PDB file of C-alpha atoms in Angstrom:
ATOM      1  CA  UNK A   1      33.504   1.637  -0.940  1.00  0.00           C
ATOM      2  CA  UNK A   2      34.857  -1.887  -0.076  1.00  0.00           C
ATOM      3  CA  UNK A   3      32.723  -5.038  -1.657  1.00  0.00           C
ATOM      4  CA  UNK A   4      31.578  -7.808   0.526  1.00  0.00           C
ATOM      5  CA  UNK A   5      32.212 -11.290  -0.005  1.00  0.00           C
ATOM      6  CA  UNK A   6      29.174 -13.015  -0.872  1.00  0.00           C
ATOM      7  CA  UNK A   7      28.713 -17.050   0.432  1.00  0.00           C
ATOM      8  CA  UNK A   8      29.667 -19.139  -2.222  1.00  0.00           C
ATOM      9  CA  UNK A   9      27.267 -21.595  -1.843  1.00  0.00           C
ATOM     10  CA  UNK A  10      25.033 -19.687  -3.796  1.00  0.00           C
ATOM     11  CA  UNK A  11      25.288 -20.581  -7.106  1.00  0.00           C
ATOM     12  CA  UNK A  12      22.178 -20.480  -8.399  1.00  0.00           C
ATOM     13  CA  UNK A  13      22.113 -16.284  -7.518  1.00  0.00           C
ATOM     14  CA  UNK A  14      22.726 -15.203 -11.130  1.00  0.00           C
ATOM     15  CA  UNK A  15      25.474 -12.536 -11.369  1.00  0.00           C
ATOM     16  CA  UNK A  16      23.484  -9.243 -11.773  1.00  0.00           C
ATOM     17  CA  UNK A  17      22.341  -9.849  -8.298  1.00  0.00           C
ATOM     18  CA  UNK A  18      26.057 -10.719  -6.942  1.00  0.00           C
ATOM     19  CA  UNK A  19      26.773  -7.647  -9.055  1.00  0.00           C
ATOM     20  CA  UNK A  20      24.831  -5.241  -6.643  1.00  0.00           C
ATOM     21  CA  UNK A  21      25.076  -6.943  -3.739  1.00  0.00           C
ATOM     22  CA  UNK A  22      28.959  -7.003  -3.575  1.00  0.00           C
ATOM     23  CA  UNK A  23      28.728  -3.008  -3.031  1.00  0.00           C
ATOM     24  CA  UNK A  24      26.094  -2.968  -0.559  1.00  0.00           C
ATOM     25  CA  UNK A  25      28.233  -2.331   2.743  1.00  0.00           C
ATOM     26  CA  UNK A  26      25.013  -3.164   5.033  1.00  0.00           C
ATOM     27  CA  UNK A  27      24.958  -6.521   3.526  1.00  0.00           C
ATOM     28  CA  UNK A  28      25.255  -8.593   6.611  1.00  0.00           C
ATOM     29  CA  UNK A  29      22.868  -6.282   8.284  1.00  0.00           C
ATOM     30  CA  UNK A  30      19.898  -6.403   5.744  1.00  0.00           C
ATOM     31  CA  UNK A  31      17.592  -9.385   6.095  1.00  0.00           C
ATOM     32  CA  UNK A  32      15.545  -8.060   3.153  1.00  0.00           C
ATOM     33  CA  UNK A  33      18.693  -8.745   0.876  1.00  0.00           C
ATOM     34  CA  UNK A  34      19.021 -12.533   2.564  1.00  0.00           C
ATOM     35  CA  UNK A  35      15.168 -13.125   2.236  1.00  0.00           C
ATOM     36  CA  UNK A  36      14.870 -12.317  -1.434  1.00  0.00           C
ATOM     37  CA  UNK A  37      18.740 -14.306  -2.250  1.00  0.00           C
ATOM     38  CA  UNK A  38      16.834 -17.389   0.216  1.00  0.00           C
ATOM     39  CA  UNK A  39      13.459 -17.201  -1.823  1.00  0.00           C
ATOM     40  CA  UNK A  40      15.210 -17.124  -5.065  1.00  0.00           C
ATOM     41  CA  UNK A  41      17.809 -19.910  -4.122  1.00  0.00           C
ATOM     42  CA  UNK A  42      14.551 -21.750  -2.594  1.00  0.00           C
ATOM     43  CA  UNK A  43      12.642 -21.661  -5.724  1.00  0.00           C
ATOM     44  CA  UNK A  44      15.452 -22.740  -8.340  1.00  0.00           C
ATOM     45  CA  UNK A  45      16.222 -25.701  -6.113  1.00  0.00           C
ATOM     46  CA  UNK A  46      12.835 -26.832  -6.738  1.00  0.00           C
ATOM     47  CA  UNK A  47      12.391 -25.692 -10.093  1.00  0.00           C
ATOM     48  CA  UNK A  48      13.180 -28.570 -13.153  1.00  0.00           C
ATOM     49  CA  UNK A  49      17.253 -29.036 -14.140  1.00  0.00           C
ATOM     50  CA  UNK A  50      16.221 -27.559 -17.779  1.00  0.00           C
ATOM     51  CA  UNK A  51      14.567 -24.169 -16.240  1.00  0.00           C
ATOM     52  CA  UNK A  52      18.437 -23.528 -14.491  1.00  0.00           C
ATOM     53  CA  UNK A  53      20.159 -23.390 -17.648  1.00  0.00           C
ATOM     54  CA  UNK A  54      19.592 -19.578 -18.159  1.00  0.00           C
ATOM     55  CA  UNK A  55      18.856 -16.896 -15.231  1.00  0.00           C
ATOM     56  CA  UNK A  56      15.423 -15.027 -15.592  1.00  0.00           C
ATOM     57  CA  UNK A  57      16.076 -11.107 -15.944  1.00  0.00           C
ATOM     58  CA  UNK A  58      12.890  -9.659 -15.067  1.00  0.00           C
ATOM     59  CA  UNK A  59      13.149 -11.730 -12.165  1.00  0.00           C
ATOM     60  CA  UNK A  60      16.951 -10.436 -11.493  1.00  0.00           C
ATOM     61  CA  UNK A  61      15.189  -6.918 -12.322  1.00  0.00           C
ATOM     62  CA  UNK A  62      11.721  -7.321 -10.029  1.00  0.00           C
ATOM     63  CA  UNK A  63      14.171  -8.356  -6.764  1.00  0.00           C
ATOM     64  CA  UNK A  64      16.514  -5.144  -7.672  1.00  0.00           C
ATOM     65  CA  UNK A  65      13.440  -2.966  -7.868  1.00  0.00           C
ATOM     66  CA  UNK A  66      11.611  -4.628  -4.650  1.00  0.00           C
ATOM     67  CA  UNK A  67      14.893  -3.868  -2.808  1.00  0.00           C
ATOM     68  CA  UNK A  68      16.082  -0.514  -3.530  1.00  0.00           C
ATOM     69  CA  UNK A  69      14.114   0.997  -6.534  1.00  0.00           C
ATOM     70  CA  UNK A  70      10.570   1.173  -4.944  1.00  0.00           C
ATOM     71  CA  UNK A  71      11.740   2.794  -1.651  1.00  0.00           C
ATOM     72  CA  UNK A  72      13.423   5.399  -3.612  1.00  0.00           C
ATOM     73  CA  UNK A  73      10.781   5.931  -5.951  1.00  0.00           C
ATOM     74  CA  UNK A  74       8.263   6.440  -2.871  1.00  0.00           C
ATOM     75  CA  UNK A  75      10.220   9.230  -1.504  1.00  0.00           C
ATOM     76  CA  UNK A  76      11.096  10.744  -4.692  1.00  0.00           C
ATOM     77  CA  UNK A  77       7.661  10.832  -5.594  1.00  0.00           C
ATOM     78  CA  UNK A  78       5.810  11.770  -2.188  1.00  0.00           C
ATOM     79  CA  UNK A  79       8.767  14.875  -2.435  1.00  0.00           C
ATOM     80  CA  UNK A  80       7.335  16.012  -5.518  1.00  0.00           C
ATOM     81  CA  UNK A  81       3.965  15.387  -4.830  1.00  0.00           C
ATOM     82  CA  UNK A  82       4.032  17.100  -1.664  1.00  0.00           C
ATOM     83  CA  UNK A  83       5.580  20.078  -2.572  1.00  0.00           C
ATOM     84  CA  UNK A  84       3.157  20.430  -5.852  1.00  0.00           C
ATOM     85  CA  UNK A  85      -0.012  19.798  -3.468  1.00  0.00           C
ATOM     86  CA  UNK A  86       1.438  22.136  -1.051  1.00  0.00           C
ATOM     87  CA  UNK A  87      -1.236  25.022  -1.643  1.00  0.00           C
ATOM     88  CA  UNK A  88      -4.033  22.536  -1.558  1.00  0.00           C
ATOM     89  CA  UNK A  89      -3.018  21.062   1.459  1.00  0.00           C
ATOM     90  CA  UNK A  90      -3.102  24.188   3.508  1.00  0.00           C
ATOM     91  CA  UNK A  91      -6.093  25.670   1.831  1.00  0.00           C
ATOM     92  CA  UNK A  92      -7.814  22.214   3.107  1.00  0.00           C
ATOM     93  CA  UNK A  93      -6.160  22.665   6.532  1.00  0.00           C
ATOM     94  CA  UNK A  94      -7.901  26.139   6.940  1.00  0.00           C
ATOM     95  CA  UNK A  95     -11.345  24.867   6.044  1.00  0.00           C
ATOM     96  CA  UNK A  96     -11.350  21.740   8.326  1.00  0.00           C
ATOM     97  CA  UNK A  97     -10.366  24.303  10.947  1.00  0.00           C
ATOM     98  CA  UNK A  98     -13.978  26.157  10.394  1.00  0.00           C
ATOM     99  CA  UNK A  99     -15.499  22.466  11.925  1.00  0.00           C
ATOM    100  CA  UNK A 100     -15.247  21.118  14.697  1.00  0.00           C
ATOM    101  CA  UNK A 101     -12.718  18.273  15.204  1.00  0.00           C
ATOM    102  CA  UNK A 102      -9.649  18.030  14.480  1.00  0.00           C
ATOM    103  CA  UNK A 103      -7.788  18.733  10.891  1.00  0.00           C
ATOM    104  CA  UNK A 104      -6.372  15.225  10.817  1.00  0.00           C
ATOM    105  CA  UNK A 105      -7.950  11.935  11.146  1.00  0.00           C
ATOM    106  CA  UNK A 106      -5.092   8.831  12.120  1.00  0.00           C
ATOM    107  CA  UNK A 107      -6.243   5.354  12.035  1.00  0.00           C
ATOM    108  CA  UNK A 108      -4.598   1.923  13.326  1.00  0.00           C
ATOM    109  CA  UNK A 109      -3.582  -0.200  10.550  1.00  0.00           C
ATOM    110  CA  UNK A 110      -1.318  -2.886   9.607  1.00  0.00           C
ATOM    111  CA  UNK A 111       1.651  -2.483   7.095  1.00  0.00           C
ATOM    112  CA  UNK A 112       4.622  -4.867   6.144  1.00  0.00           C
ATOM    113  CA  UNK A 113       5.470  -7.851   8.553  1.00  0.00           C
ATOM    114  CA  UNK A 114       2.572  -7.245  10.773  1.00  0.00           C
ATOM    115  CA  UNK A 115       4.023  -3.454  11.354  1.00  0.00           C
ATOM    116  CA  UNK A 116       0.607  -1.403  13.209  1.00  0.00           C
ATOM    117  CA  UNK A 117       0.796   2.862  12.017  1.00  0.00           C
ATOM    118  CA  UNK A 118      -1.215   5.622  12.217  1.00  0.00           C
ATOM    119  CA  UNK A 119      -2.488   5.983   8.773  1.00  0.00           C
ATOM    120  CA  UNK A 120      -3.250   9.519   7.722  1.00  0.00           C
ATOM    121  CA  UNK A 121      -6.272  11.334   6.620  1.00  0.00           C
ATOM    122  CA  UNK A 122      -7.911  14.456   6.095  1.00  0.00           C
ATOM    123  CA  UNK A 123     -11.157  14.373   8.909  1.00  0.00           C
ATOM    124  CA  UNK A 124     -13.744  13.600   6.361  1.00  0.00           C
ATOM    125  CA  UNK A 125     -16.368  12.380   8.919  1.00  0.00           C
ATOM    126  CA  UNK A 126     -17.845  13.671  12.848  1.00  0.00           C
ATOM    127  CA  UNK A 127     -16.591  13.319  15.617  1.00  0.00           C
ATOM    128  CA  UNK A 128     -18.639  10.549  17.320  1.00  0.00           C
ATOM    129  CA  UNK A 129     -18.141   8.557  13.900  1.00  0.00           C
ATOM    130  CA  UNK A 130     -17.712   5.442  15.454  1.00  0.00           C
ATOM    131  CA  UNK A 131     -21.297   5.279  17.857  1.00  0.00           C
ATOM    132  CA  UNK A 132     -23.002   7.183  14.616  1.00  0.00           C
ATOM    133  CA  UNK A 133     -22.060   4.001  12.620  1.00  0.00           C
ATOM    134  CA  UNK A 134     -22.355   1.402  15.257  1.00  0.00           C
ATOM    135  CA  UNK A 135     -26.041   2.911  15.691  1.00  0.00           C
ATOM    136  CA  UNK A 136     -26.802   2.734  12.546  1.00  0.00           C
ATOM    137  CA  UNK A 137     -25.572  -1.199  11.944  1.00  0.00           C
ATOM    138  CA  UNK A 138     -27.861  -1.702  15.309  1.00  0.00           C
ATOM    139  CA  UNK A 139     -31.158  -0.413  13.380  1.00  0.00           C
ATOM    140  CA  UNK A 140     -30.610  -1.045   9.897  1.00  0.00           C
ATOM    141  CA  UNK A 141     -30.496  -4.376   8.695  1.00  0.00           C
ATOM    142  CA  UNK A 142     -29.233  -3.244   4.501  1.00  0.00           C
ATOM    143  CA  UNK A 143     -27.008  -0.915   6.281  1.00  0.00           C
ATOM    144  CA  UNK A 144     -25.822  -3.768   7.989  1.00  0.00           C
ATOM    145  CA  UNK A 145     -25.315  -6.163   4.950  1.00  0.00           C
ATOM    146  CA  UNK A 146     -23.654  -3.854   2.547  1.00  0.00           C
ATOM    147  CA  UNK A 147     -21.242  -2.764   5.323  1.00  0.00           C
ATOM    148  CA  UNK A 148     -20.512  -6.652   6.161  1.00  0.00           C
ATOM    149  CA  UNK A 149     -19.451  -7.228   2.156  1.00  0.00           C
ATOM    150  CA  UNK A 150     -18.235  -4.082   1.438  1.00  0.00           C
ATOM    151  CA  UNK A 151     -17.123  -2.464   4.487  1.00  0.00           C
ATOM    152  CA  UNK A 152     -18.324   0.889   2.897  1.00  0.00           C
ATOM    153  CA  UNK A 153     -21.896   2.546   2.902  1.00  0.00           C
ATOM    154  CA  UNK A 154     -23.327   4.680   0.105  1.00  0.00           C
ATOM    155  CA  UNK A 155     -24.972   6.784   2.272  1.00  0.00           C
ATOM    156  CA  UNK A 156     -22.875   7.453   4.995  1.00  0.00           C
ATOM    157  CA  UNK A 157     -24.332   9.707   7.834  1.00  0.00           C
ATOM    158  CA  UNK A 158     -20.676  10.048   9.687  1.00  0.00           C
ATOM    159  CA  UNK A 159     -19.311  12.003   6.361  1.00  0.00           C
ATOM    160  CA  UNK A 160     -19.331  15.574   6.961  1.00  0.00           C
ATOM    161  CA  UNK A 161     -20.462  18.202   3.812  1.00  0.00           C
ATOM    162  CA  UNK A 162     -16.478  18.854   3.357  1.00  0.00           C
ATOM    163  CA  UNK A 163     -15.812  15.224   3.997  1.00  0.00           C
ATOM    164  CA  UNK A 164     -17.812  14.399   1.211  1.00  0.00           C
ATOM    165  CA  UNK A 165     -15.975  16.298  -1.820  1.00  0.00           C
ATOM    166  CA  UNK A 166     -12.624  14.937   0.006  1.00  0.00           C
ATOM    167  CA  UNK A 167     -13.719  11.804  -0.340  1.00  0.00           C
ATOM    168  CA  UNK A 168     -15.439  11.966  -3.876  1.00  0.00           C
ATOM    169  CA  UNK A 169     -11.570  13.762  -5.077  1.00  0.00           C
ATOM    170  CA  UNK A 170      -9.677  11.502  -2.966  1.00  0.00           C
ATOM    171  CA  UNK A 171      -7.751  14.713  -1.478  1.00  0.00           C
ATOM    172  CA  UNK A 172      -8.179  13.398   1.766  1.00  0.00           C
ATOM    173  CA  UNK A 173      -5.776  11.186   1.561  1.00  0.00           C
ATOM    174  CA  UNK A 174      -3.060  13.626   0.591  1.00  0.00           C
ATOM    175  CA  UNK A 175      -1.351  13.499   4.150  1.00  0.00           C
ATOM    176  CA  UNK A 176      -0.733   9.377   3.476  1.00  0.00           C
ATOM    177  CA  UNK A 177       2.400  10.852   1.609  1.00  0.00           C
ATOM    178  CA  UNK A 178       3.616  11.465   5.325  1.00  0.00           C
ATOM    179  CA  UNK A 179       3.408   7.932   5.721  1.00  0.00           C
ATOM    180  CA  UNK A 180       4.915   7.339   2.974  1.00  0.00           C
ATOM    181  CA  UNK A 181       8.114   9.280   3.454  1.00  0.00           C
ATOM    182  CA  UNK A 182       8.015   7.553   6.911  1.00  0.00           C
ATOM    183  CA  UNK A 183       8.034   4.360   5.686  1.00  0.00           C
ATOM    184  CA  UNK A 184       4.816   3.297   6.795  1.00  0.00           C
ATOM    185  CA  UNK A 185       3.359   3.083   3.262  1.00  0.00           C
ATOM    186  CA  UNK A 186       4.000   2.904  -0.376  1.00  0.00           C
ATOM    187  CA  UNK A 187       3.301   5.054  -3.449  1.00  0.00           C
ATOM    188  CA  UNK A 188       1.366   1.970  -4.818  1.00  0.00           C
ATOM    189  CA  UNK A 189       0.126  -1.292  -2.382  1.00  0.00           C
ATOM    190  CA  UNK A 190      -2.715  -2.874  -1.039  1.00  0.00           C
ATOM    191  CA  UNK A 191      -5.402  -1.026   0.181  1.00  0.00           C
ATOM    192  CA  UNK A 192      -4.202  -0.753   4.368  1.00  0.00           C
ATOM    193  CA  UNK A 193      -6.550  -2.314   6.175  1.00  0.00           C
ATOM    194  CA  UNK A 194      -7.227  -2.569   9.964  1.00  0.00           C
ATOM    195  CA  UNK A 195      -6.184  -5.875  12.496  1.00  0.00           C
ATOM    196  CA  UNK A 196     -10.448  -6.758  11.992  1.00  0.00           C
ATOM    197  CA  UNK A 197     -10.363  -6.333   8.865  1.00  0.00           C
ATOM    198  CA  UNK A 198      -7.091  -8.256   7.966  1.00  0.00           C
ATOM    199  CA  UNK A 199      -8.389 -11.475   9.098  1.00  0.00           C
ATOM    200  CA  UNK A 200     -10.856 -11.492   6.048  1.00  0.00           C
ATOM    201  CA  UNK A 201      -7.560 -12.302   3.584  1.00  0.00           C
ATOM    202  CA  UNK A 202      -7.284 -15.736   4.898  1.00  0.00           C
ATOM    203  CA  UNK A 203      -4.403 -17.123   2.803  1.00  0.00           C
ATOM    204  CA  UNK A 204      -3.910 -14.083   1.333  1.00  0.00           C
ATOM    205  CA  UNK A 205      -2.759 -12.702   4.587  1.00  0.00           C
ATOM    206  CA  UNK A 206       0.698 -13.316   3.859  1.00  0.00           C
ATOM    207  CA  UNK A 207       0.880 -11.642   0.421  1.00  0.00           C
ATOM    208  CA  UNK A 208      -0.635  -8.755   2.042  1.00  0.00           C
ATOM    209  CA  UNK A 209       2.356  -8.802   5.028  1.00  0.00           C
ATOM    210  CA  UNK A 210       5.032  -8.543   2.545  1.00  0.00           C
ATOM    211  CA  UNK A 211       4.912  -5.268   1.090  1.00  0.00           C
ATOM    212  CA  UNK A 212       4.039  -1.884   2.354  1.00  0.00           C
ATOM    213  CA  UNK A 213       0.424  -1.106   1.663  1.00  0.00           C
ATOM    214  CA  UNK A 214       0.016   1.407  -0.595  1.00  0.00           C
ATOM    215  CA  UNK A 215      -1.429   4.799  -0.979  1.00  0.00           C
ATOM    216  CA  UNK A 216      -3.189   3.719  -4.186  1.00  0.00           C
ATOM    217  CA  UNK A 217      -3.117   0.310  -5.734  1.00  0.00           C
ATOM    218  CA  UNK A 218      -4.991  -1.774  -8.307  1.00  0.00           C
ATOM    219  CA  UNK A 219      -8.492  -2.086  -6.755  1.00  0.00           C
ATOM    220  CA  UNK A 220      -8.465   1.950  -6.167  1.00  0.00           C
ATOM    221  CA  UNK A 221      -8.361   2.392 -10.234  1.00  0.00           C
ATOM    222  CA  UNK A 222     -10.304  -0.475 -11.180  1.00  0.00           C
ATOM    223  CA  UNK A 223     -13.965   0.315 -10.317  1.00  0.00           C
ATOM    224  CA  UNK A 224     -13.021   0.430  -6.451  1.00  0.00           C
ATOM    225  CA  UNK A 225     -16.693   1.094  -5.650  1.00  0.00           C
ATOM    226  CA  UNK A 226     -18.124  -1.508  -7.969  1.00  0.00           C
ATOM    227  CA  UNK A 227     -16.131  -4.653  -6.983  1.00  0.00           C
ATOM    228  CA  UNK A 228     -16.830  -7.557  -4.247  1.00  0.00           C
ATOM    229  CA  UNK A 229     -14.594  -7.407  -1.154  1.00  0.00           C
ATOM    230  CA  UNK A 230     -13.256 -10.834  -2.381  1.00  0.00           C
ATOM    231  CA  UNK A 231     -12.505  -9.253  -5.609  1.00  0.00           C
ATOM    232  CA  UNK A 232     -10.612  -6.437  -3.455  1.00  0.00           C
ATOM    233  CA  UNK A 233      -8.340  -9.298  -1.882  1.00  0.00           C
ATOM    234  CA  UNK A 234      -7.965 -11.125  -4.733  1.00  0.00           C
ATOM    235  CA  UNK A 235      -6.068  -7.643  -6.569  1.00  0.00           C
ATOM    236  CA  UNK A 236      -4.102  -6.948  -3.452  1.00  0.00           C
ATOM    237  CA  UNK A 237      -2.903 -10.722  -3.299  1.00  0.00           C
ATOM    238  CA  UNK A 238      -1.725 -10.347  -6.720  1.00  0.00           C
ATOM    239  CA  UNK A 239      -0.343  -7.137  -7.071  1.00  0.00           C
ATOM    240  CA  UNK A 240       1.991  -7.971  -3.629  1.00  0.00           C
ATOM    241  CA  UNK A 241       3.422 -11.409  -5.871  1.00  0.00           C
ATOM    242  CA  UNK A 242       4.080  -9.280  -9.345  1.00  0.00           C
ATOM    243  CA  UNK A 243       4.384  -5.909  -8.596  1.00  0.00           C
ATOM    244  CA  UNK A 244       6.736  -4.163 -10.577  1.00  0.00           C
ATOM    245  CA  UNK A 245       8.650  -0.615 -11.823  1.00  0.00           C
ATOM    246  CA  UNK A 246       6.292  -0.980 -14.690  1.00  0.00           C
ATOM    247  CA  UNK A 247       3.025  -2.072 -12.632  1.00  0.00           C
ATOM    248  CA  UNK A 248       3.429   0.878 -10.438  1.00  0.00           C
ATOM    249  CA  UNK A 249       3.991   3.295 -13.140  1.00  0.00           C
ATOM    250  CA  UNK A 250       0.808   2.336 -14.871  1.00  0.00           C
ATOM    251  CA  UNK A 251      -0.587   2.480 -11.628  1.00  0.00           C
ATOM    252  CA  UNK A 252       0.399   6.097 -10.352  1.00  0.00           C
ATOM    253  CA  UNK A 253      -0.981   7.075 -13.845  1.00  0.00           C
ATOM    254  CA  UNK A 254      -4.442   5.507 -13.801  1.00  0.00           C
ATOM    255  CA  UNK A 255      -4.658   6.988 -10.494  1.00  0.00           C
ATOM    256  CA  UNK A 256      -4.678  10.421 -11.507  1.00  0.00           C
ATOM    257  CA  UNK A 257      -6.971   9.665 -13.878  1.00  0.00           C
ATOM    258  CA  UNK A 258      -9.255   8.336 -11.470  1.00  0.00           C
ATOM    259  CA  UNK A 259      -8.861  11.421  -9.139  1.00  0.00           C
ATOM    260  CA  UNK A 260      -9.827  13.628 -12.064  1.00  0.00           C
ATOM    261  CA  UNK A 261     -12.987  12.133 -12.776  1.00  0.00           C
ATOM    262  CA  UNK A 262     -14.103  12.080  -8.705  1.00  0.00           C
ATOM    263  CA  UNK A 263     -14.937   8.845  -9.004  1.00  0.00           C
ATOM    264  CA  UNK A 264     -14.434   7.992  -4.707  1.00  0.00           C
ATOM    265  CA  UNK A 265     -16.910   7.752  -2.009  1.00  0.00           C
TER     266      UNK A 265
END
């Protein structure tokens, strides 16, 4: 495979990066690879003299893995995970058949640079869901406020009987491993949220814009029904400026712990 020449007016790019990116023959095609040599060029050139003297490997390492490692890990894992859920998936498929509505439920939200999908779900709740919850908001005024700081309700009449143990196991978002294999999502992100519901993040907007959300993340196994929304934004913010191989490791693994115990609503 031929190597690229890399601009040479980037000296402050320490040579693990120049290392890969000499072999990458989409180079001059893939702004991701410019935007991550920019910010890291951008942030040396502001940084004191003294902090230049030695490159910063986990930083070298975090860009490699933001590039190339976490895609690849999302497909190898949503592979594997949907081939080992296979059975489950169809024996779910069956019963959602015996009610009415559709199997699948697909929701408008926004991903990475401002990106709107269809984000997948098991049907968990009736059809009308939408007036049953509006109706409710209309004539209950605790219904209203915990759905205004939570955006969730405890006692949800749109959940149907099935609904409810999908939702309890978290099966029913299984079929988000579609959208991850599409690219819409992550293995591990923040929490995908709708256009309404994005304008809550204020100036965390931005962190949340530059990764793919995520099929689980760090709110989902850290009490995700017993934290503030602000505490919600606050995890997503953070996870999207540190995330890591080893972040999303420890991640994937408190997740299934999570799932086991049926801790979701």
């Amino acid at each position: 495979m031929p190597s690229i020449d890399l601009p040479r007016r980037l000296p402050e790019v320490p040579p693990s990066l120049y290392a890969v990116f000499r072999f990458v023959p989409e180079f001059p095609h893939c702004p991701e690879v410019i935007v991550i040599i920019m910010q890291y060029v951008t942030k040396k050139a502001i940084a004191p003299s003294a902090s230049r003297q030695r490159p910063d490997s986990q930083t070298d390492l975090r860009g490699i893995y933001a590039l190339f490692g976490k895609r690849w890990v999302d497909i190898a894992g949503a592979v594997l995970l949907l081939v080992t859920f296979a059975p489950l998936i169809l024996f779910m498929a069956v019963a959602l058949r015996f009610q009415r509505g559709p199997v699948l439920f697909g929701h408008q939200r926004v991903g990475r640079d401002g990106h709107s999908f269809k984000c997948l779900k098991f049907r968990s709740m009736v059809p009308d869901a939408a007036e049953r919850l509006q109706a409710l908001l209309d004539s209950d005024a605790e219904a209203r406020r915990e759905w205004d700081e939570t955006r969730k309700l405890v006692n949800d009449p749109r959940i149907t009987p099935v609904g409810r143990f999908l939702r309890k196991t978290s099966l029913d978002e299984l079929p988000q491993l579609l959208n991850v294999l599409r690219g819409d999502m992550s293995l591990v992100g923040p929490r995908p949220v709708p256009e309404s519901e994005l304008e809550l993040y204020g100036p965390a907007r931005d962190a949340y814009l530059s990764v793919r959300p995520g099929l689980t993340g760090l709110w989902q196994v850290s009490g995700r029904n017993d934290i503030s929304y602000a505490t919600r934004v606050a995890m997503d913010e953070d996870y999207a400026r540190s995330f890591n191989l080893k972040t999303d490791l420890t991640i994937l693994a408190r997740t299934a712990l999570v799932v086991l115990g049926a801790t979701g609503k």
